[in-house]
Amino acid sequence: KALAIIRKLVEHYHVSSAFIAMESPVGLKLRVRYGVSLDTVALTSVARHSVKRELPIIIGDTNMHPDLSEDELVCGPPRLRFFAGAPLMATRQIC
């Protein structure tokens, strides 16, 4: 069911990749993904920006963002250039 939602997002926004990331001791696990071959990325990844905050985040050009110059999702496949993310909140305080 989650993959169907991800596919609808990809189709609706005309993007080549989308994923849901969950924190783990070894990094961010890309639990549901489309257009991304990696299954784990570093905790410093662009994907974590939305986990560290309650509000959605939009990065218009990831290639120009100084904190993302070595991010594996930006430098390697899928070569993300735009990022929009929001944390999945269990409660107001816990994501």
C-alpha atoms as a PDB file:
ATOM      1  CA  LYS A   1       0.000   0.000   0.000  1.00  0.00           C
ATOM      2  CA  ALA A   2       2.823   2.431   0.829  1.00  0.00           C
ATOM      3  CA  LEU A   3       4.515   1.734  -2.516  1.00  0.00           C
ATOM      4  CA  ALA A   4       1.262   2.573  -4.297  1.00  0.00           C
ATOM      5  CA  ILE A   5       1.212   5.925  -2.486  1.00  0.00           C
ATOM      6  CA  ILE A   6       4.851   6.593  -3.431  1.00  0.00           C
ATOM      7  CA  ARG A   7       4.076   5.781  -7.086  1.00  0.00           C
ATOM      8  CA  LYS A   8       1.119   8.178  -7.052  1.00  0.00           C
ATOM      9  CA  LEU A   9       3.392  10.915  -5.666  1.00  0.00           C
ATOM     10  CA  VAL A  10       5.947  10.252  -8.416  1.00  0.00           C
ATOM     11  CA  GLU A  11       3.238  10.434 -11.079  1.00  0.00           C
ATOM     12  CA  HIS A  12       1.485  13.473  -9.630  1.00  0.00           C
ATOM     13  CA  TYR A  13       4.631  15.584  -9.109  1.00  0.00           C
ATOM     14  CA  HIS A  14       6.450  14.293 -12.226  1.00  0.00           C
ATOM     15  CA  VAL A  15       9.578  13.305 -10.300  1.00  0.00           C
ATOM     16  CA  SER A  16      11.859  10.331 -10.888  1.00  0.00           C
ATOM     17  CA  SER A  17      12.224   9.166  -7.283  1.00  0.00           C
ATOM     18  CA  ALA A  18      10.514   9.195  -3.915  1.00  0.00           C
ATOM     19  CA  PHE A  19      11.009   7.346  -0.633  1.00  0.00           C
ATOM     20  CA  ILE A  20      10.011   6.993   3.006  1.00  0.00           C
ATOM     21  CA  ALA A  21      13.034   6.932   5.320  1.00  0.00           C
ATOM     22  CA  MET A  22      13.167   5.604   8.886  1.00  0.00           C
ATOM     23  CA  GLU A  23      16.051   6.143  11.310  1.00  0.00           C
ATOM     24  CA  SER A  24      18.049   3.111  12.413  1.00  0.00           C
ATOM     25  CA  PRO A  25      21.342   2.649  14.310  1.00  0.00           C
ATOM     26  CA  VAL A  26      23.238   2.244  11.009  1.00  0.00           C
ATOM     27  CA  GLY A  27      21.648   5.113   9.095  1.00  0.00           C
ATOM     28  CA  LEU A  28      18.384   5.984   7.436  1.00  0.00           C
ATOM     29  CA  LYS A  29      16.595   2.946   6.048  1.00  0.00           C
ATOM     30  CA  LEU A  30      14.713   3.699   2.846  1.00  0.00           C
ATOM     31  CA  ARG A  31      11.761   1.458   3.694  1.00  0.00           C
ATOM     32  CA  VAL A  32       9.608   2.287   0.708  1.00  0.00           C
ATOM     33  CA  ARG A  33      11.350   3.641  -2.362  1.00  0.00           C
ATOM     34  CA  TYR A  34      10.820   4.300  -6.026  1.00  0.00           C
ATOM     35  CA  GLY A  35      13.652   5.264  -8.369  1.00  0.00           C
ATOM     36  CA  VAL A  36      16.291   4.835  -5.644  1.00  0.00           C
ATOM     37  CA  SER A  37      18.463   1.700  -5.520  1.00  0.00           C
ATOM     38  CA  LEU A  38      20.022   2.409  -2.101  1.00  0.00           C
ATOM     39  CA  ASP A  39      18.345   0.812   0.910  1.00  0.00           C
ATOM     40  CA  THR A  40      20.327   2.716   3.588  1.00  0.00           C
ATOM     41  CA  VAL A  41      21.843   6.217   3.580  1.00  0.00           C
ATOM     42  CA  ALA A  42      23.968   8.071   6.136  1.00  0.00           C
ATOM     43  CA  LEU A  43      22.362   9.932   9.035  1.00  0.00           C
ATOM     44  CA  THR A  44      23.819  13.106   7.489  1.00  0.00           C
ATOM     45  CA  SER A  45      21.713  12.582   4.345  1.00  0.00           C
ATOM     46  CA  VAL A  46      19.291  15.125   2.923  1.00  0.00           C
ATOM     47  CA  ALA A  47      16.571  12.676   3.957  1.00  0.00           C
ATOM     48  CA  ARG A  48      17.269  13.401   7.635  1.00  0.00           C
ATOM     49  CA  HIS A  49      16.579  17.141   7.345  1.00  0.00           C
ATOM     50  CA  SER A  50      12.866  16.528   7.703  1.00  0.00           C
ATOM     51  CA  VAL A  51      13.325  14.031  10.560  1.00  0.00           C
ATOM     52  CA  LYS A  52      15.113  16.620  12.705  1.00  0.00           C
ATOM     53  CA  ARG A  53      12.194  19.055  12.612  1.00  0.00           C
ATOM     54  CA  GLU A  54       8.413  19.109  12.930  1.00  0.00           C
ATOM     55  CA  LEU A  55       7.785  21.204   9.812  1.00  0.00           C
ATOM     56  CA  PRO A  56       8.099  20.193   6.161  1.00  0.00           C
ATOM     57  CA  ILE A  57      11.257  21.241   4.340  1.00  0.00           C
ATOM     58  CA  ILE A  58      11.829  22.184   0.707  1.00  0.00           C
ATOM     59  CA  ILE A  59      15.285  22.485  -0.820  1.00  0.00           C
ATOM     60  CA  GLY A  60      14.922  23.996  -4.282  1.00  0.00           C
ATOM     61  CA  ASP A  61      18.381  23.058  -5.575  1.00  0.00           C
ATOM     62  CA  THR A  62      20.193  20.390  -3.551  1.00  0.00           C
ATOM     63  CA  ASN A  63      23.240  20.748  -5.791  1.00  0.00           C
ATOM     64  CA  MET A  64      23.755  24.317  -4.534  1.00  0.00           C
ATOM     65  CA  HIS A  65      23.073  23.590  -0.833  1.00  0.00           C
ATOM     66  CA  PRO A  66      26.414  23.781   1.060  1.00  0.00           C
ATOM     67  CA  ASP A  67      25.512  21.021   3.554  1.00  0.00           C
ATOM     68  CA  LEU A  68      24.693  18.544   0.794  1.00  0.00           C
ATOM     69  CA  SER A  69      27.797  18.746  -1.419  1.00  0.00           C
ATOM     70  CA  GLU A  70      28.806  15.173  -0.519  1.00  0.00           C
ATOM     71  CA  ASP A  71      25.367  13.635   0.096  1.00  0.00           C
ATOM     72  CA  GLU A  72      25.174  10.274  -1.677  1.00  0.00           C
ATOM     73  CA  LEU A  73      21.613  10.949  -2.854  1.00  0.00           C
ATOM     74  CA  VAL A  74      22.767  14.230  -4.430  1.00  0.00           C
ATOM     75  CA  CYS A  75      26.202  13.176  -5.795  1.00  0.00           C
ATOM     76  CA  GLY A  76      25.284   9.664  -6.930  1.00  0.00           C
ATOM     77  CA  PRO A  77      22.171   8.045  -8.308  1.00  0.00           C
ATOM     78  CA  PRO A  78      19.420   9.204  -8.212  1.00  0.00           C
ATOM     79  CA  ARG A  79      21.147  12.662  -8.300  1.00  0.00           C
ATOM     80  CA  LEU A  80      18.437  14.496  -6.369  1.00  0.00           C
ATOM     81  CA  ARG A  81      18.122  18.127  -7.382  1.00  0.00           C
ATOM     82  CA  PHE A  82      14.936  19.008  -5.519  1.00  0.00           C
ATOM     83  CA  PHE A  83      13.916  17.737  -2.105  1.00  0.00           C
ATOM     84  CA  ALA A  84      10.628  18.089  -0.269  1.00  0.00           C
ATOM     85  CA  GLY A  85      10.088  16.177   2.935  1.00  0.00           C
ATOM     86  CA  ALA A  86       7.953  16.083   6.040  1.00  0.00           C
ATOM     87  CA  PRO A  87       8.359  14.018   9.193  1.00  0.00           C
ATOM     88  CA  LEU A  88       5.798  11.332   9.972  1.00  0.00           C
ATOM     89  CA  MET A  89       4.628  12.347  13.443  1.00  0.00           C
ATOM     90  CA  ALA A  90       3.320   9.811  15.973  1.00  0.00           C
ATOM     91  CA  THR A  91       2.429  12.663  18.352  1.00  0.00           C
ATOM     92  CA  ARG A  92       3.196  16.401  18.436  1.00  0.00           C
ATOM     93  CA  GLN A  93       6.518  15.629  20.139  1.00  0.00           C
ATOM     94  CA  ILE A  94       7.520  12.284  18.596  1.00  0.00           C
ATOM     95  CA  CYS A  95       8.333  11.672  14.971  1.00  0.00           C
END
